[in-house]
CSV table of C-alpha atoms in Angstrom, one decimal:
chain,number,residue,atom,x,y,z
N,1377,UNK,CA,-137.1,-101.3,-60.3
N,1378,UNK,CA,-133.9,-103.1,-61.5
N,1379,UNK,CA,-132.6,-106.2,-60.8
N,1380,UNK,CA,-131.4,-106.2,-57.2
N,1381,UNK,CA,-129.2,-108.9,-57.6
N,1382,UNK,CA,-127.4,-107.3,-60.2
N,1383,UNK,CA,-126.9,-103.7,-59.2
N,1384,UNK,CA,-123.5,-104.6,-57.1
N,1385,UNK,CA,-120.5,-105.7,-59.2
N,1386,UNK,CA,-121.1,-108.4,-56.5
N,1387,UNK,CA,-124.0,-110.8,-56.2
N,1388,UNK,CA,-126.1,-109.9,-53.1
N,1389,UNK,CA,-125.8,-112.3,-50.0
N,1390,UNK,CA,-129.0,-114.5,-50.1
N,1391,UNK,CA,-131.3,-115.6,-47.0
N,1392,UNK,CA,-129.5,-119.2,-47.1
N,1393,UNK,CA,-125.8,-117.9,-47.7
N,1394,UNK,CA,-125.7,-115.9,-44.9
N,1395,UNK,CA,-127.2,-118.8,-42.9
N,1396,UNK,CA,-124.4,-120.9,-44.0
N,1397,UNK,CA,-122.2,-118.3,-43.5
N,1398,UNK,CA,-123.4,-118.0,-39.9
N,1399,UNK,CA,-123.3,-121.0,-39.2
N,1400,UNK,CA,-120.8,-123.3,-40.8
N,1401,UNK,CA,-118.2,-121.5,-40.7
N,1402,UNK,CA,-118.2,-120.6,-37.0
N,1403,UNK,CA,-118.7,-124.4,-36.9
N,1404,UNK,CA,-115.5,-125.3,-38.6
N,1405,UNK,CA,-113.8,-122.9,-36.7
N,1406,UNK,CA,-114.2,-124.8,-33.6
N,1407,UNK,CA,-113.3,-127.8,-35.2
N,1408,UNK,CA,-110.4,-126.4,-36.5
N,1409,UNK,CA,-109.3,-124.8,-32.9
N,1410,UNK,CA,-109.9,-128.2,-31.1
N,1411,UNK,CA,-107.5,-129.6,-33.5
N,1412,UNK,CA,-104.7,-126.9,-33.1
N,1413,UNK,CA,-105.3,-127.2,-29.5
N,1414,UNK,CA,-105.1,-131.0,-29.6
N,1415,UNK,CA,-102.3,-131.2,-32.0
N,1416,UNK,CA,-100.2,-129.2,-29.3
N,1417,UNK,CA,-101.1,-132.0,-26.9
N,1418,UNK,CA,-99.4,-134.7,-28.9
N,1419,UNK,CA,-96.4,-132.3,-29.6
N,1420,UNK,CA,-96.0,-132.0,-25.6
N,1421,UNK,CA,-95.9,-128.7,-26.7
N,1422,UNK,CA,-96.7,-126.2,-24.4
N,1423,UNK,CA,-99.8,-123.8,-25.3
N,1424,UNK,CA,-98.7,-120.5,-26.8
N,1425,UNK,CA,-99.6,-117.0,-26.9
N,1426,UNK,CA,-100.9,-117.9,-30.6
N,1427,UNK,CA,-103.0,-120.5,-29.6
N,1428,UNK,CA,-104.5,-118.9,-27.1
N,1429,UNK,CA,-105.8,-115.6,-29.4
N,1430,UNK,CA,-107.2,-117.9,-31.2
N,1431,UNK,CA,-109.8,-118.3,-28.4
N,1432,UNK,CA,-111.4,-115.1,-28.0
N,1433,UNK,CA,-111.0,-114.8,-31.7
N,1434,UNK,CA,-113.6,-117.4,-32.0
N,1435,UNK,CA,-115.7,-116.2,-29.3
N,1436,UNK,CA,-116.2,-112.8,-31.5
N,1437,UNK,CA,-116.9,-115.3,-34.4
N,1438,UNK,CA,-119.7,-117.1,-33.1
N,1439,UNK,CA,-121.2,-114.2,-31.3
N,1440,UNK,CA,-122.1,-113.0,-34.9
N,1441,UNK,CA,-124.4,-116.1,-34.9
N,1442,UNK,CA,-126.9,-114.5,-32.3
N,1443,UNK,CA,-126.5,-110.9,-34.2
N,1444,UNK,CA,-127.7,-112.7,-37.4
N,1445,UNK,CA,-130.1,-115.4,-36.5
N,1446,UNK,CA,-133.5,-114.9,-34.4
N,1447,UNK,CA,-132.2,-116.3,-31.4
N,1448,UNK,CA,-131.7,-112.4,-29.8
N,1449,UNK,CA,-132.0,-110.7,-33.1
N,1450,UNK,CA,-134.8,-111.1,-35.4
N,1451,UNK,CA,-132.7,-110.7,-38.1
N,1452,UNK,CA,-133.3,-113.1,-41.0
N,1453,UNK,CA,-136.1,-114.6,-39.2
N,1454,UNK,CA,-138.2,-111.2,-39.4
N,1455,UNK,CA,-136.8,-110.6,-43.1
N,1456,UNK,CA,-134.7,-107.5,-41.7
N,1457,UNK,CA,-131.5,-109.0,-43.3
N,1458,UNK,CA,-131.1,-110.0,-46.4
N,1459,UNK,CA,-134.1,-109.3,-47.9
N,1460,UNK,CA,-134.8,-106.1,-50.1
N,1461,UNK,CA,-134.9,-102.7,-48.0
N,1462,UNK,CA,-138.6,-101.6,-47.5
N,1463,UNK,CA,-140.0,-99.0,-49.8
N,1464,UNK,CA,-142.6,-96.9,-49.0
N,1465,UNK,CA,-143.8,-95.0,-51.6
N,1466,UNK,CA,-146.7,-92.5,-50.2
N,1467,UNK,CA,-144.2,-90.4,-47.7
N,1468,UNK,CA,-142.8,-87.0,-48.9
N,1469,UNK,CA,-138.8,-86.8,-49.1
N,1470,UNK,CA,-139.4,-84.1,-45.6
N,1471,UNK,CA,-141.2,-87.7,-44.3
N,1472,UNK,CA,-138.8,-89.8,-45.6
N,1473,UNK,CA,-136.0,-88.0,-43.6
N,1474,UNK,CA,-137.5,-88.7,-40.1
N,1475,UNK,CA,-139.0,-92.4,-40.9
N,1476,UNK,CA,-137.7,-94.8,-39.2
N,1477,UNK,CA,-138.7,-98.3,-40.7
N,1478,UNK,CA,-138.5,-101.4,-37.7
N,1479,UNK,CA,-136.6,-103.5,-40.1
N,1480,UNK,CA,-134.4,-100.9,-41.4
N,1481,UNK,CA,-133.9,-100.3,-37.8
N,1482,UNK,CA,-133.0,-104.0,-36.8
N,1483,UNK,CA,-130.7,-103.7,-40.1
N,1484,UNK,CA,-128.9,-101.0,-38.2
N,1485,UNK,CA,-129.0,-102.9,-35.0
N,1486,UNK,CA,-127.5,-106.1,-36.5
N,1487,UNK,CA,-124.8,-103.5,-38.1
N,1488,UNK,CA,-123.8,-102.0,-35.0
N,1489,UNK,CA,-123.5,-105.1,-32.5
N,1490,UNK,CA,-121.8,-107.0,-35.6
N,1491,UNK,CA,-118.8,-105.0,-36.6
N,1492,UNK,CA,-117.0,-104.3,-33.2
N,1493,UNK,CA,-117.2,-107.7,-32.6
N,1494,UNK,CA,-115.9,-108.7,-36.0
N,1495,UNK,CA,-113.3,-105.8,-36.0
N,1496,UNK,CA,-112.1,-107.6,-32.4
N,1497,UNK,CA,-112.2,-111.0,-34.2
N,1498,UNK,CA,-110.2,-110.0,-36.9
N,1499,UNK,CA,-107.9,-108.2,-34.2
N,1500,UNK,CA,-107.0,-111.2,-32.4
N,1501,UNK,CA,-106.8,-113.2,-35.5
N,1502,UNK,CA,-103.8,-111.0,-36.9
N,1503,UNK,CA,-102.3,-111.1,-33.3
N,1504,UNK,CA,-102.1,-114.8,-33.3
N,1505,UNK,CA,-100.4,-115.2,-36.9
N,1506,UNK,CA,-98.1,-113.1,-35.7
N,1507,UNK,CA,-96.9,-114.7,-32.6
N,1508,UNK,CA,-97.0,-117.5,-34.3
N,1509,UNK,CA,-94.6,-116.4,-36.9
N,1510,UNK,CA,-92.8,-115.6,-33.8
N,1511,UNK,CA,-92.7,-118.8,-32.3
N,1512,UNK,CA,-91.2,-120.4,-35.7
N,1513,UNK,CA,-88.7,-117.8,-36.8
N,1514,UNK,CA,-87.4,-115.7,-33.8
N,1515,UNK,CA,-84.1,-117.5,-32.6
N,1516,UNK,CA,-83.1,-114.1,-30.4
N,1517,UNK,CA,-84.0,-110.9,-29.1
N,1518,UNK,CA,-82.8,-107.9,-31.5
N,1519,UNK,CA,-82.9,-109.6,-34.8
N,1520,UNK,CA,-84.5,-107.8,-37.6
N,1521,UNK,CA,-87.8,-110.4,-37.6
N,1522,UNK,CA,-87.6,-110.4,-34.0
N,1523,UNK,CA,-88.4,-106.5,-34.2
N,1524,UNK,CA,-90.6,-106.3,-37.1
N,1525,UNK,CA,-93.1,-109.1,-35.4
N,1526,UNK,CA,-92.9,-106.7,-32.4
N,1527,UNK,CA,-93.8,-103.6,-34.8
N,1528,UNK,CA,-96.4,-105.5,-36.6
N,1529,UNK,CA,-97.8,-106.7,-33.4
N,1530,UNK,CA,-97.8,-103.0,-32.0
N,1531,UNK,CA,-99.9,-102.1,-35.3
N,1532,UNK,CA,-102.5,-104.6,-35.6
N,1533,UNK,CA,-103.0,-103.8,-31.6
N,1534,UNK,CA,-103.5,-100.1,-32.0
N,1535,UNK,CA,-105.4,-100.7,-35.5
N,1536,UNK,CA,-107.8,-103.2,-33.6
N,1537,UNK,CA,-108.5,-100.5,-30.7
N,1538,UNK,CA,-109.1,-97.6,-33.2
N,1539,UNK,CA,-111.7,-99.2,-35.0
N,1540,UNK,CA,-113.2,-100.9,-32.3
N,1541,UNK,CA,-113.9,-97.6,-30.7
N,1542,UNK,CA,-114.2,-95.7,-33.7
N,1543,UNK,CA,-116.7,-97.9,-35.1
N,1544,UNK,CA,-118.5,-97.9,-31.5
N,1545,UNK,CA,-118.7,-94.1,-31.2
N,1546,UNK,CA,-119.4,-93.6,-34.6
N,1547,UNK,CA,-122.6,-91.3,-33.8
N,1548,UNK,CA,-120.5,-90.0,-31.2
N,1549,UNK,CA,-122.7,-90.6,-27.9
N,1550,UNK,CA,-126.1,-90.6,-29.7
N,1551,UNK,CA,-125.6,-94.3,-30.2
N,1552,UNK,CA,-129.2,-94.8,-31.0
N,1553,UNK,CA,-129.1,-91.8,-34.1
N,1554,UNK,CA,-127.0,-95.4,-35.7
N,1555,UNK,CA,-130.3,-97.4,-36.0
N,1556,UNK,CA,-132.5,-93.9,-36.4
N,1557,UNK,CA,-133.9,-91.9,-39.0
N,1558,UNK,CA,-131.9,-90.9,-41.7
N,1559,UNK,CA,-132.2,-87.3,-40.3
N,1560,UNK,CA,-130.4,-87.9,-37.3
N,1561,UNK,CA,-127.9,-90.4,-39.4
N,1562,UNK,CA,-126.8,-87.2,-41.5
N,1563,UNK,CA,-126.7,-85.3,-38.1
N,1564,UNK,CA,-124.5,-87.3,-35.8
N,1565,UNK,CA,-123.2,-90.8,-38.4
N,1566,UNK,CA,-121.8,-88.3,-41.1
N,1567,UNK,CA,-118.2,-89.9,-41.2
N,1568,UNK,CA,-119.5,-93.2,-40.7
N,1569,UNK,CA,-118.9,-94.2,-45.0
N,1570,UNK,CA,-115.6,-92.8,-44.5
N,1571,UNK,CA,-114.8,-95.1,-41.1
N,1572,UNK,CA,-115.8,-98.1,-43.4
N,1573,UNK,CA,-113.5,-97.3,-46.1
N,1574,UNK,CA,-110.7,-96.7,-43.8
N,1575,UNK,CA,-111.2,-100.4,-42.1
N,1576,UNK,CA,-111.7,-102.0,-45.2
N,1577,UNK,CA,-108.6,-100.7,-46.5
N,1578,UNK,CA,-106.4,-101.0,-43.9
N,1579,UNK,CA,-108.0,-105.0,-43.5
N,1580,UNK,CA,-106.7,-106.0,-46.8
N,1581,UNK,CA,-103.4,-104.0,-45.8
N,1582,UNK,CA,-102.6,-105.8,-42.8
N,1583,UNK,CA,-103.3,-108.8,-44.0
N,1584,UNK,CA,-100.9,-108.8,-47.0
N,1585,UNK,CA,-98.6,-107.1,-44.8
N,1586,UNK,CA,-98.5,-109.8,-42.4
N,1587,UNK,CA,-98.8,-112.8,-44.6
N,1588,UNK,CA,-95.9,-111.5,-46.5
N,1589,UNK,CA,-94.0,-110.8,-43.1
N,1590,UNK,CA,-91.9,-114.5,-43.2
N,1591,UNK,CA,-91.2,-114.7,-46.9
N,1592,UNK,CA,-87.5,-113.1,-46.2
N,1593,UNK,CA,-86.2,-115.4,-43.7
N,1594,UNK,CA,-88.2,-118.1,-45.1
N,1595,UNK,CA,-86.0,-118.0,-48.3
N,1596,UNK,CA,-82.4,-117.7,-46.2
N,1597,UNK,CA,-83.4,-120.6,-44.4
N,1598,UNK,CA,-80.7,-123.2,-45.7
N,1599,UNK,CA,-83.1,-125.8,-47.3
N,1600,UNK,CA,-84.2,-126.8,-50.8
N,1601,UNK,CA,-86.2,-124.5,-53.0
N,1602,UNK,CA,-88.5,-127.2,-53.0
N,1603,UNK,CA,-89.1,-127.3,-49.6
N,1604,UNK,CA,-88.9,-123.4,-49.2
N,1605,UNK,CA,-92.0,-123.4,-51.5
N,1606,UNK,CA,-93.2,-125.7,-49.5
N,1607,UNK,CA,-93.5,-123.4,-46.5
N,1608,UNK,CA,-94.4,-120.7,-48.3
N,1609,UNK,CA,-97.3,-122.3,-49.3
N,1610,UNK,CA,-98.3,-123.6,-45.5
N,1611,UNK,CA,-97.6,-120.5,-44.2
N,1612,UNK,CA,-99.5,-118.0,-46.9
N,1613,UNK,CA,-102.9,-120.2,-46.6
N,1614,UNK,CA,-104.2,-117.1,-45.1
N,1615,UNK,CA,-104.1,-116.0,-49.0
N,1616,UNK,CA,-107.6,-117.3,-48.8
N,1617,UNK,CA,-109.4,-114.7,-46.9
N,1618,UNK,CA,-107.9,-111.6,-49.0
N,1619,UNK,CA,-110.2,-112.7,-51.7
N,1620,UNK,CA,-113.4,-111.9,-49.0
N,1621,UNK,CA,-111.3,-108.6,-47.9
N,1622,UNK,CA,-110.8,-108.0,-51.6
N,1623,UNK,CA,-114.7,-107.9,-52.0
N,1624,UNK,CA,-115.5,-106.0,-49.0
N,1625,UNK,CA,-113.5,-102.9,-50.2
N,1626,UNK,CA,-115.5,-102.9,-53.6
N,1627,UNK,CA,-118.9,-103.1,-52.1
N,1628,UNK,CA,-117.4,-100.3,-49.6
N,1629,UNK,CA,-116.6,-97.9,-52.2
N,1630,UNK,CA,-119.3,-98.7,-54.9
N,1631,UNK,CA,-121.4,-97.6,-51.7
N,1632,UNK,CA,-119.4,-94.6,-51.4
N,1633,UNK,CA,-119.6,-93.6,-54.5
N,1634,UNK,CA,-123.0,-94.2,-55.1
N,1635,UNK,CA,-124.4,-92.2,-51.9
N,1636,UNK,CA,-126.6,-95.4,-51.1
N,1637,UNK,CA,-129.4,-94.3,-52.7
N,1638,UNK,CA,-131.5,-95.9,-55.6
N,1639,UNK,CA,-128.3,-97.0,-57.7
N,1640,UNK,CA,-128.0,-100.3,-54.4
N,1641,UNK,CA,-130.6,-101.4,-51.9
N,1642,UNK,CA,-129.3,-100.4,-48.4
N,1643,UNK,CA,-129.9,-103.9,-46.6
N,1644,UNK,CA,-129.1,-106.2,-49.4
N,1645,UNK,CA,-125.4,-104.1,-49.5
N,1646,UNK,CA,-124.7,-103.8,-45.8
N,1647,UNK,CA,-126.5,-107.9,-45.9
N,1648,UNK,CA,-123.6,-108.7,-48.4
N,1649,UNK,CA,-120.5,-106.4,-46.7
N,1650,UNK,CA,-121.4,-108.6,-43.2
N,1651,UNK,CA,-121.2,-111.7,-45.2
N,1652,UNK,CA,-117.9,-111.0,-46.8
N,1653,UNK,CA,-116.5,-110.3,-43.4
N,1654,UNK,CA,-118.1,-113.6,-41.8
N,1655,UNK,CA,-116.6,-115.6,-44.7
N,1656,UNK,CA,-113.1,-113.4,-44.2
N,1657,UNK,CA,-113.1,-114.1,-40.6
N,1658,UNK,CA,-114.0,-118.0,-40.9
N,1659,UNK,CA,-111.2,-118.7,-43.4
N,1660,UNK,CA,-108.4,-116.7,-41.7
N,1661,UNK,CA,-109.5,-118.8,-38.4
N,1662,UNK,CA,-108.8,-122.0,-40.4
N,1663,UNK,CA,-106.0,-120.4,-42.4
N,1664,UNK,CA,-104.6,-119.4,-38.9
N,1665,UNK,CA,-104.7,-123.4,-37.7
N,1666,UNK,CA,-103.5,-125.1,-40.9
N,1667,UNK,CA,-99.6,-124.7,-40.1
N,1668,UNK,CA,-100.0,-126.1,-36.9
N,1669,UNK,CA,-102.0,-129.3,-38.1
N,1670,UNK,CA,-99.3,-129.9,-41.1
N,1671,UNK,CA,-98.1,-132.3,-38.2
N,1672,UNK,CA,-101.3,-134.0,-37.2
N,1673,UNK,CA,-102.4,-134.3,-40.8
N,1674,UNK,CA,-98.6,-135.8,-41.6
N,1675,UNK,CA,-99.9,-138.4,-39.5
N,1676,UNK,CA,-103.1,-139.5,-41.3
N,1677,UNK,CA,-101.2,-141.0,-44.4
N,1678,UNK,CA,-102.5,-143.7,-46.7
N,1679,UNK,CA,-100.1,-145.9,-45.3
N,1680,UNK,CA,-101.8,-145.4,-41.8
N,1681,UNK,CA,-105.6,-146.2,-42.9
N,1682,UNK,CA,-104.1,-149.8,-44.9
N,1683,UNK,CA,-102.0,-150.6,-41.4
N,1684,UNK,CA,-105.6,-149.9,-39.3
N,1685,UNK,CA,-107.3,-152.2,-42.1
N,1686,UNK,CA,-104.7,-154.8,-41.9
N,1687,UNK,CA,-104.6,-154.8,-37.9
N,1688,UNK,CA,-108.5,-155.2,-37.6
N,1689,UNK,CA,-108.6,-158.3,-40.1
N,1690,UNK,CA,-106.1,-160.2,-38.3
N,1691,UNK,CA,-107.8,-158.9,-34.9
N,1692,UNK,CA,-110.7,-160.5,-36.2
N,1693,UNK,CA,-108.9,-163.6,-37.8
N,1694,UNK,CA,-107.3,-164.2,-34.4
N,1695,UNK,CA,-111.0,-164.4,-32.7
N,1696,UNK,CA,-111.5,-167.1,-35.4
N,1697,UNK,CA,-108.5,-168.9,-34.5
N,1698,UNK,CA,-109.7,-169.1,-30.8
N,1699,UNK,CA,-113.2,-170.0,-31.6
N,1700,UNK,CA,-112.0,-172.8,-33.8
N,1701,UNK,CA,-109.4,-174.2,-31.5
N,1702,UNK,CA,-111.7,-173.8,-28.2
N,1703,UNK,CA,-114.4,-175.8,-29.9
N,1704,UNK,CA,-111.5,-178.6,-31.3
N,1705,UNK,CA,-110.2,-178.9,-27.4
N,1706,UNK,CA,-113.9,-178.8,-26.1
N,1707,UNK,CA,-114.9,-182.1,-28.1
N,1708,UNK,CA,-111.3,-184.3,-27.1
N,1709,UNK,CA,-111.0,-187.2,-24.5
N,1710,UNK,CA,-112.0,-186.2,-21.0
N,1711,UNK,CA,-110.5,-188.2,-17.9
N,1712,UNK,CA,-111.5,-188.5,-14.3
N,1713,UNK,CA,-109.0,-186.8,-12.1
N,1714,UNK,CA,-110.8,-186.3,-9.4
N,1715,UNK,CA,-113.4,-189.6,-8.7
N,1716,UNK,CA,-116.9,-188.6,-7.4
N,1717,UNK,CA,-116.4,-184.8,-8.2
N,1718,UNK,CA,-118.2,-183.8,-11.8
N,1719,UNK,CA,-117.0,-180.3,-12.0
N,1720,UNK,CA,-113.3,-181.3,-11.4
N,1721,UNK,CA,-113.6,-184.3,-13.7
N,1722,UNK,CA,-115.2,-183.0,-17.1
N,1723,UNK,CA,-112.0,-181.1,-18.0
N,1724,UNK,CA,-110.8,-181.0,-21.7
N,1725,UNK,CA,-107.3,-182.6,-22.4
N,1726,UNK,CA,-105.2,-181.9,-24.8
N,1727,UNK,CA,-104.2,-185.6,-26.3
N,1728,UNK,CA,-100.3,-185.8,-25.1
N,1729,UNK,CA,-100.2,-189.2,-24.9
N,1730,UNK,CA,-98.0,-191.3,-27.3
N,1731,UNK,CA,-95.2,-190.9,-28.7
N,1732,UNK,CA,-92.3,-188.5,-27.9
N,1733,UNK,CA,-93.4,-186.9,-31.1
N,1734,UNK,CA,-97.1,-186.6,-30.7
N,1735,UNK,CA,-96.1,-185.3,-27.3
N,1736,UNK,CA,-93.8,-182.5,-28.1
N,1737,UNK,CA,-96.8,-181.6,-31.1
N,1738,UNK,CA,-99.2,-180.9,-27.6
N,1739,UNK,CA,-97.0,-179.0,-26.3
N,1740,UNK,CA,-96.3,-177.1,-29.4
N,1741,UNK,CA,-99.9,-176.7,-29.5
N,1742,UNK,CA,-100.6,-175.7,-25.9
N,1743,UNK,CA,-97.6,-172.9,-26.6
N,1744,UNK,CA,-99.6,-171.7,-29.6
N,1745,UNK,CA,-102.4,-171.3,-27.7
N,1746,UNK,CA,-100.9,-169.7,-25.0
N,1747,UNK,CA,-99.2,-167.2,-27.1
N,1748,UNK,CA,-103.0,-166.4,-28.7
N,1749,UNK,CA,-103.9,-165.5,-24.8
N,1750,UNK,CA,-105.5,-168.1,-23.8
N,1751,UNK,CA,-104.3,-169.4,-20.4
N,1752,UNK,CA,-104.0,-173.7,-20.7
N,1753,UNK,CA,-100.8,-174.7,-19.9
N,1754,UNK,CA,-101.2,-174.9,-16.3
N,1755,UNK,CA,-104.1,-177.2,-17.3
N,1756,UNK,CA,-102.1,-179.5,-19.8
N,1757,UNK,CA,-99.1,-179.8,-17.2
N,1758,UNK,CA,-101.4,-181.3,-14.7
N,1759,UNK,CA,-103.3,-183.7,-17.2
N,1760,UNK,CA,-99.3,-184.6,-18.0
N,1761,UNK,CA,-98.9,-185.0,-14.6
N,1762,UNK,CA,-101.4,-187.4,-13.9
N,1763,UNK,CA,-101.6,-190.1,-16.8
């Protein structure tokens, strides 16, 4: 047998990477949520219709953790995703037909809870760049933006819905013929290669459709090519996740093309297409959140770190200075102001007896003091008092 790892123009997805996959990446889109949402807070701004797609957009994300890891799923932990497809050798092609292997099957169950929930992930995703865009550029109803974010919106809403149901029904209501034997796949999941083509396509469409959607009024903004480059580049960080949609249609159509049968194993391909679309969901959640945290970020300068240094050295300088001088008052003169009653009578003094200049240097001292928090001048004035 050939190479496995070589038979795609694409490297298959390994145990580990689609661990990581599975798992950092959600991760980071929490992080990366919190901080949208957070960033908002310190605006005063109030929560948009963008931010809060974002939510059930990562919901769909992390759900794909259970699908892929052997919390509800075997999955990887039963070696029934992303490991080699099992061969058996000893069954007659008639045999083959009505076979059904249990980690093929789990394959095929993995497959089939994974990709409606991506498809909604990737849904909502689009939906909040979009309102965002609104939220930035729209300054009134019936401009020309104003209606294409209402059109694109429209779009990615129908486009979500259709493949979310098309992908659901794709064995029309013999849902179980999608994990089956191959006989009833041919039977009821005929179109199924051609429904992946379709999303794929239509995924990398959208999404250079919509991340292209500012550029025009970006660029008639009155502002510095410099800064209009600027933007651009904030705003088209969502460039990142085309790569992974990029991938996904030439795994989609090498598959096509190649009838799945001994030219690519069929769990190490469909293994690699669900880890393209993890990594294409994960980046466009983070892509989706990096406009918003320019501001937060703008705040964590280098400037800001040296200014927290500087504070904490004199904070601790300051506890020095109070150390020092409570021990130098602690070992002058004490006086008996009150016969017969110790606790009254062993008070420290500051030495303000003298001359008019020794006395005004106490007081300068007690001020000093006082400014540094602690609280002796009521003490000083009634030593004064007294001598």
């Amino acid at each position: 047998m050939a190479n496995l790892s070589t038979e795609l123009r694409v490297p298959y997805a390994t145990p580990g990477e689609t661990y990581a996959a599975s798992i950092v990446l959600p991760g980071l889109g929490i992080v990366f949520v919190l901080l949208r949402l957070y960033t908002r807070f310190l605006q005063k701004n109030k929560f948009g219709v963008d931010d809060w797609l974002l939510l059930p957009a990562l919901v769909g994300d992390d759900n794909i953790i259970e699908v892929i890891l052997f919390t509800r799923s075997p999955g990887i932990h039963l070696k029934a995703i992303a490991y080699p497809t099992p061969f058996e050798g000893n069954l007659s092609p008639e045999e083959k037909m009505s076979y059904v292997d249990p980690k093929m099957s789990i394959m095929s169950k993995i497959q089939y809870a994974f990709m409606p929930q991506m498809i909604l992930a990737f849904g909502f995703i689009k939906l909040s760049v979009t309102f965002l865009y609104r939220r930035l550029f729209v300054t009134g109803r019936g401009t020309l933006f104003d209606w294409a974010t209402k059109i694109s919106s429209f779009v990615v809403i129908l486009w979500t819905l259709a493949f979310f149901f098309g992908f659901v029904f794709s064995c029309g209501t013999h849902f179980s013929a999608a994990w089956g034997s191959l006989k009833n796949d041919a039977m009821y999941c005929g179109a199924a290669l051609d429904l992946d083509n379709a999303f794929v396509v239509s995924d990398l469409i959208t999404d250079i459709v919509i991340i292209c959607l500012p550029l025009p009024v970006i660029w008639h903004l009155h502002m510095t090519t410099g800064r209009k480059l600027m933007v651009t580049g904030i705003l088209a960080t969502g460039a990142i996740s085309i790569v992974a949609a990029i991938i996904k249609v030439i795994v989609s159509f090498e598959i096509t093309n190649a009838g799945l049968n001994t030219h690519v194993d069929p769990d190490l391909t469909v293994t690699t297409i669900l880890y393209w679309s993890m990594i294409e969901a994960g980046l466009a959640i983070i892509a989706a959140c990096l406009p918003t945290l320019r501001f937060l970020f703008s705040k964590i300068s280098l400037d800001s770190i040296v200014n927290s240094v500087r504070s904490a050295l004199s904070l601790e300088s300051l506890h020095s200075q109070r150390s020092r001088r409570y021990i130098s008052h602690s070992e002058g003169s004490y006086t008996n102001i009150v016969p017969g009653n110790p606790s009254a009578s062993q008070m420290p003094m500051v030495n303000v007896t003298g001359s008019t200049g020794s006395s005004q240097a106490g007081e300068k001292d007690a001020a000093q003091i006082t400014e540094s928090g602690i609280y002796v001048t009521s003490q000083i004035s009634q030593h004064e008092s007294m001598v």
